[in-house]
Amino acid sequence: MTWIINLKVKVIGNVYDKLHNWLFPIDEYARDIVTIPRYNYINSVPFQKVVLDFLAWKGIDKKGNVTSNRVYATHIEILENQTALAKCGFSTGKYIEKLVVSEFLEMKERIPDLNPVLFAHFLDNSYHNSKLTKFTNLEAQKSNQTTKEYYDRLKAFLIEIQSFFEVEDLRTRIECNHTENPNLGNCFKYEEFITAFAKIDLNCDELGRFSMTYFINPHLKELIGESLGDTLGKRFEELTNCKMEGFIKMVPLNRRYDKWFKEIQTIPNYKVTVIEQNSL
């Protein structure tokens, strides 16, 4: 039982760490905050209520026993659940309900003493919208695959451009995979790729659908020259005017790009890499 107690202590401790990590070491008004969807950051209290509701309604009792006694929620309980879902940014509980039950049963096999309260803390601490992708329909899964492929190609193109420069800042890239670092608190962003002249994000919404956002440094051509600047600009225009239309858009940074580029390098879990000149 000692390891169960230790697990509980660690999980609860991580919950508070998570809340602390939401406050990045950047001034609130100096962040990339112009267009942040309301579901970027999960509200812990209603999220845990949603988890506990779905488990109880599936017949899982307070001790974590899986029973055949499905509980039918009252009208008031359903409304309260919908309110909690809305506070967390979910427009529907369709996929999150499937995720809650699926992950609980899977974890229950590894931790027989698992109970709903402990599990709610765990899922709250590890939740990311990308967990919902496995429950989406075939059309959404194909769209997600296409979006990810375009993101990877664009990332490779930016890396290729970087190899042409002598200035180290222009050869510096910053990356973060938010599915590997859920304690950063952002359950909407999937991956981020940042250079001194452009940034791209791969995102996942509360329905498990991928999209891309980007921003180009206003001083792009001053930094990388007219020719490369035009080439990069056309590359983004092609994306927004092809079948990716509706899945990719420009999101303003609304602050000095050069200062933000330096500050983002100090945030934990953001990996900074300097590539060799002409390495590709």
XYZ file of C-alpha atoms in Angstrom:
280
model
C 0.000 0.000 0.000
C 2.987 2.323 0.479
C 3.428 2.812 -3.240
C -0.264 3.718 -3.587
C 0.092 6.389 -0.886
C 3.246 7.694 -2.548
C 1.434 7.809 -5.865
C -1.427 9.793 -4.311
C 1.006 12.265 -2.749
C 2.890 12.639 -6.029
C -0.276 13.132 -8.069
C -1.720 15.721 -5.685
C 1.653 17.459 -5.569
C 1.741 17.565 -9.353
C -1.692 19.166 -9.387
C -0.348 22.122 -7.423
C 2.785 22.167 -9.583
C 0.534 22.334 -12.605
C -1.313 25.356 -11.255
C 2.004 27.040 -10.586
C 3.343 26.221 -14.054
C 0.357 27.875 -15.665
C 1.942 31.160 -14.597
C 4.804 31.338 -17.100
C 7.694 33.606 -16.168
C 6.484 36.195 -18.685
C 4.350 39.206 -17.874
C 0.665 38.471 -18.544
C 0.379 41.282 -21.084
C 3.584 40.318 -22.840
C 2.477 36.857 -23.880
C 1.193 35.498 -27.128
C -2.346 36.247 -25.965
C -4.227 37.913 -28.785
C -6.245 34.874 -29.811
C -6.265 32.229 -27.115
C -9.248 29.889 -27.413
C -11.175 29.562 -24.180
C -10.288 25.894 -23.891
C -6.529 26.469 -23.701
C -6.417 25.969 -19.967
C -8.553 23.436 -18.106
C -10.329 24.633 -14.946
C -9.401 21.906 -12.450
C -12.438 21.903 -10.145
C -15.181 21.533 -12.792
C -12.971 19.177 -14.809
C -12.674 16.785 -11.876
C -16.434 17.018 -11.337
C -16.995 16.031 -14.973
C -14.700 13.026 -14.529
C -16.430 11.899 -11.330
C -19.880 12.304 -12.903
C -19.067 10.192 -15.944
C -17.525 7.418 -13.845
C -20.490 7.321 -11.447
C -22.993 7.226 -14.301
C -21.154 4.250 -15.782
C -21.621 2.297 -12.554
C -18.158 2.836 -11.062
C -18.576 3.336 -7.320
C -16.581 5.564 -4.949
C -14.096 2.782 -4.184
C -13.413 2.265 -7.868
C -15.349 -0.973 -8.211
C -16.746 -1.506 -11.694
C -20.359 -2.603 -11.296
C -23.259 -3.289 -13.636
C -25.417 -0.794 -11.740
C -25.481 2.053 -14.219
C -26.662 5.266 -12.562
C -29.110 7.425 -14.489
C -28.495 11.103 -13.851
C -31.313 13.435 -12.918
C -32.139 16.443 -15.069
C -30.451 18.752 -12.551
C -27.307 16.577 -12.479
C -27.147 16.649 -16.268
C -27.437 20.436 -16.292
C -24.716 20.736 -13.637
C -22.493 18.446 -15.679
C -23.079 20.514 -18.810
C -22.224 23.674 -16.883
C -18.977 22.104 -15.662
C -18.167 20.990 -19.216
C -18.704 24.530 -20.479
C -16.376 25.935 -17.800
C -13.712 23.536 -19.071
C -14.302 24.646 -22.660
C -16.043 21.514 -23.934
C -18.978 22.135 -26.247
C -20.047 18.518 -25.810
C -19.220 15.645 -23.460
C -19.337 13.086 -26.262
C -15.630 12.350 -26.568
C -14.498 13.305 -23.077
C -16.949 10.796 -21.562
C -15.482 8.009 -23.696
C -11.963 9.077 -22.745
C -12.704 9.165 -19.004
C -14.174 5.669 -18.924
C -11.552 4.201 -21.264
C -8.563 5.599 -19.356
C -10.011 4.684 -15.968
C -10.516 1.040 -16.975
C -7.041 0.898 -18.499
C -5.403 2.361 -15.387
C -7.518 0.166 -13.120
C -5.820 -2.882 -14.604
C -2.429 -1.522 -13.540
C -3.561 -0.068 -10.190
C -6.268 -2.303 -8.669
C -6.850 0.096 -5.743
C -7.529 3.036 -8.050
C -10.591 5.077 -7.083
C -12.428 7.848 -8.981
C -11.053 10.731 -6.885
C -7.435 9.690 -7.388
C -8.078 9.109 -11.080
C -9.730 12.529 -11.457
C -6.575 14.170 -10.072
C -4.422 12.107 -12.410
C -6.429 12.901 -15.543
C -6.642 16.566 -14.589
C -2.859 16.639 -14.337
C -2.209 14.797 -17.611
C -5.107 15.860 -19.817
C -4.539 17.134 -23.344
C -7.074 17.509 -26.152
C -5.008 15.161 -28.328
C -6.227 12.278 -26.150
C -9.606 12.692 -27.869
C -8.345 12.086 -31.417
C -8.755 8.303 -31.176
C -12.503 8.749 -30.716
C -13.045 10.958 -33.777
C -14.610 9.677 -36.999
C -12.625 8.565 -40.044
C -13.027 11.896 -41.829
C -11.589 13.823 -38.876
C -8.720 11.356 -38.524
C -7.800 11.771 -42.205
C -7.976 15.543 -41.844
C -5.735 15.378 -38.765
C -3.206 13.277 -40.650
C -3.139 15.752 -43.543
C -2.763 18.732 -41.204
C 0.111 17.048 -39.352
C 1.850 16.269 -42.649
C 1.617 19.906 -43.770
C 2.935 21.047 -40.398
C 5.918 18.679 -40.617
C 6.710 19.790 -44.177
C 6.591 23.442 -43.221
C 8.809 22.774 -40.213
C 11.346 20.993 -42.436
C 11.268 23.929 -44.866
C 11.993 26.418 -42.075
C 14.920 24.297 -40.876
C 16.278 24.177 -44.425
C 16.131 27.963 -44.674
C 17.918 28.316 -41.329
C 20.951 26.428 -42.597
C 21.747 29.245 -45.043
C 22.449 31.879 -42.391
C 25.629 32.937 -40.618
C 23.937 34.722 -37.705
C 23.364 32.275 -34.829
C 19.961 33.701 -33.881
C 18.677 32.905 -37.358
C 19.920 29.325 -36.972
C 18.240 28.928 -33.584
C 14.980 27.046 -33.328
C 12.730 26.493 -30.312
C 10.404 23.514 -30.027
C 7.877 22.242 -27.529
C 5.648 19.181 -27.617
C 2.791 19.928 -25.231
C 1.598 16.324 -25.198
C 4.892 15.385 -23.550
C 4.664 18.287 -21.088
C 1.003 18.514 -20.036
C 2.002 20.278 -16.823
C 2.576 23.399 -18.924
C -1.189 23.688 -18.679
C -1.948 24.245 -22.363
C -4.238 21.476 -23.577
C -4.908 23.188 -26.927
C -1.408 23.525 -28.360
C -0.002 20.239 -29.637
C 3.391 21.326 -30.942
C 5.209 24.633 -31.330
C 8.075 25.408 -33.695
C 9.681 28.834 -33.442
C 12.476 30.600 -35.317
C 13.629 34.220 -35.224
C 11.643 34.952 -38.385
C 8.489 32.790 -38.115
C 6.545 30.574 -35.733
C 4.089 27.762 -36.409
C 1.781 25.896 -34.034
C -0.029 22.602 -34.428
C -3.192 22.714 -32.332
C -5.880 20.288 -31.219
C -9.332 21.473 -30.165
C -11.832 19.999 -27.684
C -13.280 17.774 -30.423
C -9.911 16.219 -31.254
C -9.464 18.181 -34.514
C -6.068 19.488 -35.640
C -5.406 22.974 -37.000
C -2.383 25.185 -37.637
C -1.628 28.775 -36.706
C 1.368 30.858 -37.691
C 2.943 34.271 -37.384
C 5.700 35.839 -39.487
C 8.133 38.379 -38.063
C 7.166 41.792 -39.541
C 10.878 42.368 -40.230
C 11.140 39.108 -42.181
C 12.848 40.491 -45.293
C 15.262 42.599 -43.246
C 16.331 39.428 -41.439
C 16.543 36.865 -44.237
C 16.566 38.952 -47.420
C 14.070 39.728 -50.174
C 14.385 36.425 -52.038
C 13.973 34.045 -49.092
C 11.375 36.361 -47.567
C 9.247 36.215 -50.719
C 9.664 32.441 -50.931
C 8.573 31.922 -47.338
C 5.645 34.317 -47.688
C 4.403 32.471 -50.779
C 4.705 29.150 -48.957
C 2.291 30.334 -46.266
C -0.049 31.874 -48.856
C -0.211 28.557 -50.714
C -1.237 26.780 -47.525
C -4.042 29.198 -46.724
C -5.382 29.056 -50.294
C -5.274 25.284 -50.848
C -7.266 22.457 -49.281
C -5.827 23.532 -45.925
C -8.041 26.613 -46.004
C -10.026 26.646 -42.793
C -7.380 24.613 -40.976
C -4.586 27.190 -40.988
C -4.660 30.864 -40.097
C -2.390 33.693 -39.048
C -2.592 34.673 -35.362
C -1.056 38.052 -34.395
C 1.654 38.082 -31.753
C 0.916 41.685 -30.731
C 4.329 42.363 -29.262
C 7.937 42.762 -30.370
C 8.918 39.474 -31.941
C 12.626 39.745 -31.109
C 12.000 40.210 -27.372
C 9.434 37.412 -27.294
C 11.853 35.113 -29.147
C 14.457 35.627 -26.419
C 12.004 35.215 -23.546
C 10.406 32.016 -24.842
C 13.836 30.344 -24.710
C 13.822 30.645 -20.909
C 10.576 28.708 -20.404
C 11.144 25.157 -19.084
C 10.446 22.311 -21.530
C 11.041 24.506 -24.576
C 13.973 22.905 -26.388
C 16.493 25.277 -27.980
C 18.650 24.021 -30.864
C 21.250 25.830 -32.978
C 21.881 24.104 -36.293
C 25.176 24.231 -38.173
C 25.420 26.541 -41.133
C 24.796 24.665 -44.392
C 24.263 21.438 -42.442
C 21.476 20.403 -44.831
